[in-house]
Amino acid sequence: MIKLLGCILLVSTLTFAAENENVTLTAGLINPGFHEKPDWFRHSFLDLREDVEEAADSGKRIVLFFHQDGCPYCAKLLKENWSLRPLVEKTQENFEVIAINIWGDQEVTDLQGTETTEKRFSESLKVMYTPTLVFLDEAGRQALRINGYYPPHKFEAALDYVAGHLERKQPYRDYLAGVQPQAVSGKLHREVGFLPLPLDLRAKASVRNKPLLVLMEQKACSACDELHGKIMRKPAVRKTLDAFDIALVDVWSGETLITPGGVQRTVSEWTKELGIQYVPSMLFFDPTGKEVFRAEAFLKTFHTHAAMDYVSTGAYLSQPNFQRYVQSRAAEMEAQGITVDLME
């Protein structure tokens, strides 16, 4: 009865609690940044142990869809990927999708039975990007995690991987390499000024004591082509890149390198230790060799540049939440009369 009463009250008045303010929306009015979720998403009371068990009983797995209002990549996932019939049917057949607002205050009972909120639960999983998709197996263990947006062909591969329980057989990046369907340049984009081979990534190897940017890439990678052919050609981005020592790592190389921590490893050993599953990934290390941030998502120019600025300016030291930094950065640019296009 309490839950039913709550639903009735929600029909008449919706109250969204933001971190610094409360915004009340009466029936018929919609948050300008709100993205409507498909009606086939699971209607959950957010007891995740119960959700996992019920999904398993029906031969399905749970997908936790972490989102936020005003997120263009969330909209892209909902409007593009989940508007394609094959992807919708494949998702519905194999999964139950639960939406979790990373700033939300709805009560959540997590997989350990602890009562928390959407916001605190997101923080506990270190959700830094939206959308983030966490695929859970029948025991509530993570089968795959996707940080950021995947285009349809790569997203379908992720669905196939988890639906087929293939995490028990091979790492996702190995599987993805075998099903890469998109035509690409087929070459690594090693540029003038990048650290030379063999790679020595120790801090003392940096003459100018710069932070280190490690680009994890592969030859068959359309997103890598876009990163080098378009995004890194932008004058503002190139200026920010001057603040870094830059190393390009072929994740499939058998070469040996020295890690920022001073350990000699083969590339494959190091990438496995780091948990790299998506290319391109950008890993940022401070001048002492400590990893301070990574971007392992499909990012356009604005977010790629923001990630670089986040580290090069030292903003990560005072603002631990990257999304908050992005919002502040966009607001400052708009105040200066600069048009911000999040999808450019």
Short mmCIF file of C-alpha atoms in Angstrom, two decimals:
data_model
loop_
_atom_site.label_atom_id
_atom_site.label_comp_id
_atom_site.label_asym_id
_atom_site.label_seq_id
_atom_site.Cartn_x
_atom_site.Cartn_y
_atom_site.Cartn_z
CA MET A 1 0.00 0.00 0.00
CA ILE A 2 2.85 2.38 0.81
CA LYS A 3 4.47 1.76 -2.58
CA LEU A 4 1.11 2.18 -4.34
CA LEU A 5 0.46 5.44 -2.50
CA GLY A 6 3.92 6.63 -3.49
CA CYS A 7 3.17 5.91 -7.16
CA ILE A 8 -0.12 7.83 -6.94
CA LEU A 9 1.62 10.83 -5.41
CA LEU A 10 4.25 10.75 -8.14
CA VAL A 11 1.55 11.18 -10.77
CA SER A 12 0.53 14.52 -9.31
CA THR A 13 3.91 15.92 -8.22
CA LEU A 14 7.46 14.90 -9.08
CA THR A 15 10.29 16.15 -6.91
CA PHE A 16 13.82 15.86 -8.22
CA ALA A 17 16.51 16.32 -5.58
CA ALA A 18 19.70 17.69 -7.09
CA GLU A 19 22.92 17.96 -5.14
CA ASN A 20 22.62 21.68 -4.43
CA GLU A 21 18.94 22.42 -5.02
CA ASN A 22 15.47 20.93 -5.10
CA VAL A 23 13.49 21.32 -8.31
CA THR A 24 9.77 20.48 -8.16
CA LEU A 25 8.03 19.60 -11.42
CA THR A 26 4.26 19.43 -11.56
CA ALA A 27 2.45 16.89 -13.72
CA GLY A 28 2.81 17.62 -17.41
CA LEU A 29 6.13 19.42 -17.08
CA ILE A 30 9.41 17.67 -17.95
CA ASN A 31 12.98 18.36 -16.88
CA PRO A 32 14.63 19.81 -20.03
CA GLY A 33 17.49 17.34 -19.67
CA PHE A 34 15.31 14.31 -19.00
CA HIS A 35 15.64 11.32 -21.33
CA GLU A 36 12.61 9.06 -21.46
CA LYS A 37 13.47 5.40 -20.90
CA PRO A 38 11.92 2.61 -22.97
CA ASP A 39 8.81 1.13 -21.39
CA TRP A 40 10.43 -2.31 -21.60
CA PHE A 41 13.07 -1.38 -19.02
CA ARG A 42 12.57 -3.30 -15.78
CA HIS A 43 10.32 -1.53 -13.27
CA SER A 44 12.46 -2.21 -10.23
CA PHE A 45 12.17 -1.33 -6.55
CA LEU A 46 15.99 -1.36 -6.69
CA ASP A 47 16.57 -4.38 -4.49
CA LEU A 48 19.35 -5.61 -6.75
CA ARG A 49 19.70 -9.05 -5.20
CA GLU A 50 16.02 -9.65 -5.86
CA ASP A 51 16.35 -8.32 -9.42
CA VAL A 52 19.30 -10.62 -10.19
CA GLU A 53 17.47 -13.65 -8.81
CA GLU A 54 14.24 -12.97 -10.71
CA ALA A 55 16.11 -12.31 -13.96
CA ALA A 56 18.07 -15.55 -13.56
CA ASP A 57 14.83 -17.48 -12.99
CA SER A 58 13.64 -16.25 -16.39
CA GLY A 59 16.94 -17.08 -18.11
CA LYS A 60 18.09 -13.45 -18.29
CA ARG A 61 20.82 -11.24 -16.88
CA ILE A 62 20.68 -7.79 -15.31
CA VAL A 63 22.11 -4.66 -16.94
CA LEU A 64 22.57 -1.62 -14.68
CA PHE A 65 22.24 1.50 -16.86
CA PHE A 66 23.86 4.44 -15.04
CA HIS A 67 22.69 7.73 -16.52
CA GLN A 68 22.09 11.41 -15.79
CA ASP A 69 19.77 14.05 -17.18
CA GLY A 70 21.30 16.17 -19.93
CA CYS A 71 23.79 13.48 -20.96
CA PRO A 72 24.04 13.46 -24.78
CA TYR A 73 25.64 10.02 -24.86
CA CYS A 74 22.79 8.59 -22.78
CA ALA A 75 20.38 10.09 -25.30
CA LYS A 76 22.44 8.62 -28.13
CA LEU A 77 22.30 5.16 -26.57
CA LEU A 78 18.55 5.40 -25.99
CA LYS A 79 17.61 7.02 -29.30
CA GLU A 80 20.05 5.33 -31.66
CA ASN A 81 21.16 1.96 -30.28
CA TRP A 82 17.90 1.13 -28.55
CA SER A 83 15.86 2.31 -31.49
CA LEU A 84 17.26 -0.39 -33.76
CA ARG A 85 14.96 -3.41 -33.79
CA PRO A 86 17.74 -6.06 -33.72
CA LEU A 87 19.36 -4.42 -30.69
CA VAL A 88 16.06 -3.94 -28.88
CA GLU A 89 14.99 -7.53 -29.51
CA LYS A 90 18.39 -8.89 -28.50
CA THR A 91 18.37 -6.83 -25.29
CA GLN A 92 14.81 -7.80 -24.36
CA GLU A 93 15.45 -11.46 -25.07
CA ASN A 94 18.53 -11.74 -22.90
CA PHE A 95 18.50 -8.94 -20.34
CA GLU A 96 16.53 -6.90 -17.83
CA VAL A 97 17.72 -3.28 -17.89
CA ILE A 98 17.56 -1.20 -14.69
CA ALA A 99 18.09 2.57 -14.92
CA ILE A 100 20.06 4.23 -12.11
CA ASN A 101 20.46 8.01 -11.93
CA ILE A 102 23.99 8.78 -10.72
CA TRP A 103 22.65 11.84 -8.87
CA GLY A 104 19.42 10.16 -7.73
CA ASP A 105 18.18 9.76 -4.17
CA GLN A 106 15.99 6.70 -4.65
CA GLU A 107 16.74 3.96 -2.15
CA VAL A 108 18.84 1.06 -3.43
CA THR A 109 19.57 -2.26 -1.76
CA ASP A 110 22.92 -3.20 -3.23
CA LEU A 111 24.29 -6.64 -4.03
CA GLN A 112 25.59 -7.06 -0.48
CA GLY A 113 22.21 -6.20 1.01
CA THR A 114 23.27 -2.73 2.14
CA GLU A 115 20.66 0.03 1.93
CA THR A 116 21.98 3.09 0.13
CA THR A 117 20.92 5.59 -2.55
CA GLU A 118 21.40 5.73 -6.32
CA LYS A 119 24.02 8.46 -5.88
CA ARG A 120 25.99 6.62 -3.20
CA PHE A 121 25.71 3.33 -5.05
CA SER A 122 27.09 4.98 -8.21
CA GLU A 123 29.96 6.44 -6.20
CA SER A 124 30.72 3.04 -4.66
CA LEU A 125 31.15 1.60 -8.16
CA LYS A 126 33.26 4.61 -9.20
CA VAL A 127 30.95 5.51 -12.07
CA MET A 128 32.74 8.36 -13.85
CA TYR A 129 31.00 8.34 -17.22
CA THR A 130 27.44 8.25 -18.40
CA PRO A 131 26.21 6.06 -19.76
CA THR A 132 27.94 3.28 -17.86
CA LEU A 133 26.53 -0.22 -18.31
CA VAL A 134 27.30 -2.94 -15.78
CA PHE A 135 26.26 -6.44 -16.88
CA LEU A 136 25.70 -8.86 -13.99
CA ASP A 137 25.75 -12.64 -14.13
CA GLU A 138 23.31 -14.95 -12.34
CA ALA A 139 25.23 -14.62 -9.08
CA GLY A 140 25.37 -10.82 -9.20
CA ARG A 141 29.01 -10.76 -10.30
CA GLN A 142 30.18 -8.31 -12.95
CA ALA A 143 30.34 -10.05 -16.34
CA LEU A 144 31.21 -6.88 -18.28
CA ARG A 145 31.36 -3.16 -17.69
CA ILE A 146 31.09 -0.57 -20.45
CA ASN A 147 32.22 2.94 -19.54
CA GLY A 148 30.72 5.40 -21.98
CA TYR A 149 28.89 5.07 -25.26
CA TYR A 150 29.48 2.23 -27.72
CA PRO A 151 28.29 2.67 -31.32
CA PRO A 152 25.68 0.12 -32.47
CA HIS A 153 28.02 -2.45 -34.04
CA LYS A 154 30.25 -2.54 -30.95
CA PHE A 155 27.29 -2.43 -28.58
CA GLU A 156 25.74 -5.45 -30.29
CA ALA A 157 29.02 -7.30 -29.83
CA ALA A 158 28.85 -6.55 -26.09
CA LEU A 159 25.30 -7.90 -25.92
CA ASP A 160 26.34 -11.06 -27.74
CA TYR A 161 29.35 -11.51 -25.48
CA VAL A 162 27.39 -11.37 -22.22
CA ALA A 163 24.27 -13.13 -23.54
CA GLY A 164 26.49 -16.02 -24.62
CA HIS A 165 28.18 -16.18 -21.19
CA LEU A 166 31.47 -15.74 -23.04
CA GLU A 167 33.12 -13.94 -20.13
CA ARG A 168 33.76 -17.45 -18.82
CA LYS A 169 35.82 -18.28 -21.91
CA GLN A 170 37.77 -15.19 -22.98
CA PRO A 171 38.39 -11.51 -22.14
CA TYR A 172 36.04 -9.10 -23.87
CA ARG A 173 38.77 -7.30 -25.79
CA ASP A 174 39.90 -10.61 -27.30
CA TYR A 175 36.33 -11.37 -28.34
CA LEU A 176 35.83 -7.87 -29.74
CA ALA A 177 39.01 -8.09 -31.80
CA GLY A 178 37.67 -11.21 -33.46
CA VAL A 179 34.34 -9.68 -34.46
CA GLN A 180 35.53 -6.18 -35.47
CA PRO A 181 33.06 -5.46 -38.28
CA GLN A 182 33.89 -1.91 -39.31
CA ALA A 183 36.28 -0.90 -42.05
CA VAL A 184 39.25 0.97 -40.58
CA SER A 185 42.62 2.36 -41.68
CA GLY A 186 44.48 -0.65 -40.30
CA LYS A 187 47.44 1.37 -39.05
CA LEU A 188 48.77 2.87 -35.84
CA HIS A 189 48.91 6.65 -35.72
CA ARG A 190 52.39 7.15 -34.27
CA GLU A 191 53.14 10.86 -34.51
CA VAL A 192 56.22 13.06 -34.35
CA GLY A 193 56.94 13.95 -30.75
CA PHE A 194 55.56 10.77 -29.24
CA LEU A 195 57.93 8.89 -26.93
CA PRO A 196 60.24 6.62 -28.92
CA LEU A 197 60.36 2.83 -28.90
CA PRO A 198 61.19 0.85 -26.88
CA LEU A 199 58.96 2.67 -24.40
CA ASP A 200 60.38 3.73 -21.07
CA LEU A 201 57.47 5.30 -19.19
CA ARG A 202 59.22 5.95 -15.91
CA ALA A 203 58.83 9.46 -14.58
CA LYS A 204 62.58 10.06 -14.68
CA ALA A 205 62.50 9.42 -18.43
CA SER A 206 60.54 12.67 -18.82
CA VAL A 207 63.11 15.41 -19.29
CA ARG A 208 60.57 18.17 -18.72
CA ASN A 209 58.79 16.45 -15.82
CA LYS A 210 55.42 16.47 -17.58
CA PRO A 211 52.39 14.32 -16.84
CA LEU A 212 52.20 11.28 -19.08
CA LEU A 213 49.40 10.44 -21.51
CA VAL A 214 49.36 6.81 -22.66
CA LEU A 215 47.20 6.10 -25.71
CA MET A 216 46.07 2.46 -25.74
CA GLU A 217 45.20 1.65 -29.34
CA GLN A 218 45.22 -1.01 -32.04
CA LYS A 219 45.48 -1.04 -35.82
CA ALA A 220 41.86 -2.07 -36.45
CA CYS A 221 40.15 0.81 -34.67
CA SER A 222 37.81 3.31 -36.29
CA ALA A 223 37.63 5.38 -33.09
CA CYS A 224 41.45 5.60 -33.08
CA ASP A 225 41.28 6.87 -36.66
CA GLU A 226 38.82 9.56 -35.58
CA LEU A 227 40.88 10.50 -32.52
CA HIS A 228 44.03 11.15 -34.57
CA GLY A 229 42.48 12.23 -37.85
CA LYS A 230 39.96 14.69 -36.45
CA ILE A 231 40.00 15.34 -32.71
CA MET A 232 43.76 15.65 -32.20
CA ARG A 233 44.01 17.90 -35.25
CA LYS A 234 42.05 20.65 -33.49
CA PRO A 235 44.37 23.58 -32.58
CA ALA A 236 43.04 23.84 -29.01
CA VAL A 237 43.51 20.13 -28.43
CA ARG A 238 47.02 20.17 -29.86
CA LYS A 239 47.92 23.04 -27.54
CA THR A 240 46.76 21.01 -24.53
CA LEU A 241 48.68 17.97 -25.77
CA ASP A 242 51.90 20.00 -25.48
CA ALA A 243 51.50 19.71 -21.70
CA PHE A 244 52.06 15.93 -21.84
CA ASP A 245 54.63 13.35 -22.69
CA ILE A 246 52.68 11.05 -25.02
CA ALA A 247 53.16 7.34 -25.57
CA LEU A 248 51.29 5.24 -28.11
CA VAL A 249 50.85 1.60 -27.09
CA ASP A 250 49.64 -1.11 -29.45
CA VAL A 251 47.63 -3.33 -27.11
CA TRP A 252 48.34 -6.37 -29.27
CA SER A 253 52.08 -5.82 -29.45
CA GLY A 254 54.50 -8.38 -28.08
CA GLU A 255 57.00 -5.62 -27.33
CA THR A 256 58.50 -5.04 -23.91
CA LEU A 257 58.25 -1.72 -22.11
CA ILE A 258 59.04 -0.20 -18.73
CA THR A 259 55.88 0.87 -16.93
CA PRO A 260 55.49 4.22 -15.12
CA GLY A 261 56.11 2.25 -11.94
CA GLY A 262 59.49 1.10 -13.25
CA VAL A 263 58.55 -2.53 -13.93
CA GLN A 264 59.54 -4.27 -17.15
CA ARG A 265 56.52 -5.89 -18.79
CA THR A 266 55.34 -7.02 -22.16
CA VAL A 267 52.58 -4.82 -23.51
CA SER A 268 50.04 -7.63 -23.27
CA GLU A 269 50.94 -8.28 -19.61
CA TRP A 270 50.65 -4.61 -18.72
CA THR A 271 47.35 -4.02 -20.51
CA LYS A 272 45.92 -7.09 -18.83
CA GLU A 273 47.03 -5.83 -15.40
CA LEU A 274 45.43 -2.46 -16.16
CA GLY A 275 42.16 -4.06 -17.25
CA ILE A 276 42.15 -2.41 -20.68
CA GLN A 277 39.17 -3.62 -22.70
CA TYR A 278 38.42 -0.73 -25.04
CA VAL A 279 40.49 1.13 -27.61
CA PRO A 280 41.28 3.91 -27.73
CA SER A 281 41.78 4.35 -23.99
CA MET A 282 43.64 7.35 -22.60
CA LEU A 283 45.54 6.77 -19.37
CA PHE A 284 46.94 9.75 -17.49
CA PHE A 285 49.85 9.53 -15.06
CA ASP A 286 51.22 12.32 -12.89
CA PRO A 287 54.96 13.22 -13.01
CA THR A 288 55.65 10.67 -10.23
CA GLY A 289 54.25 7.82 -12.35
CA LYS A 290 50.93 7.42 -10.52
CA GLU A 291 47.82 6.86 -12.64
CA VAL A 292 45.43 9.72 -11.84
CA PHE A 293 42.70 9.36 -14.46
CA ARG A 294 41.66 7.35 -17.48
CA ALA A 295 39.19 7.82 -20.31
CA GLU A 296 38.04 4.53 -21.78
CA ALA A 297 34.89 5.57 -23.58
CA PHE A 298 33.69 6.72 -27.00
CA LEU A 299 34.36 10.46 -26.67
CA LYS A 300 33.91 13.29 -29.12
CA THR A 301 36.07 16.42 -29.19
CA PHE A 302 34.61 18.27 -26.20
CA HIS A 303 34.87 15.38 -23.75
CA THR A 304 38.27 14.25 -25.06
CA HIS A 305 39.65 17.76 -24.63
CA ALA A 306 38.00 18.02 -21.21
CA ALA A 307 39.74 14.82 -20.07
CA MET A 308 43.09 16.22 -21.16
CA ASP A 309 42.45 19.57 -19.47
CA TYR A 310 41.24 17.81 -16.32
CA VAL A 311 44.73 16.40 -15.84
CA SER A 312 46.95 19.05 -17.46
CA THR A 313 45.47 21.84 -15.29
CA GLY A 314 45.57 19.73 -12.13
CA ALA A 315 41.80 20.09 -11.73
CA TYR A 316 41.53 16.43 -10.71
CA LEU A 317 43.31 17.32 -7.45
CA SER A 318 40.51 19.62 -6.29
CA GLN A 319 37.51 18.12 -8.14
CA PRO A 320 37.46 14.31 -7.88
CA ASN A 321 34.26 14.00 -9.92
CA PHE A 322 34.94 14.29 -13.65
CA GLN A 323 31.27 14.92 -14.51
CA ARG A 324 31.20 17.91 -12.18
CA TYR A 325 34.33 19.24 -13.85
CA VAL A 326 32.80 18.83 -17.31
CA GLN A 327 29.66 20.69 -16.25
CA SER A 328 31.68 23.53 -14.74
CA ARG A 329 33.95 23.73 -17.78
CA ALA A 330 30.98 23.91 -20.17
CA ALA A 331 29.34 26.64 -18.07
CA GLU A 332 32.54 28.72 -18.04
CA MET A 333 32.88 28.42 -21.82
CA GLU A 334 29.26 29.44 -22.37
CA ALA A 335 29.78 32.45 -20.08
CA GLN A 336 32.67 33.51 -22.32
CA GLY A 337 30.40 33.34 -25.35
CA ILE A 338 31.86 30.08 -26.62
CA THR A 339 29.28 27.72 -28.08
CA VAL A 340 29.63 24.27 -26.53
CA ASP A 341 28.68 21.34 -28.74
CA LEU A 342 28.94 18.17 -26.66
CA MET A 343 28.56 15.96 -29.71
CA GLU A 344 31.02 17.75 -32.03
#
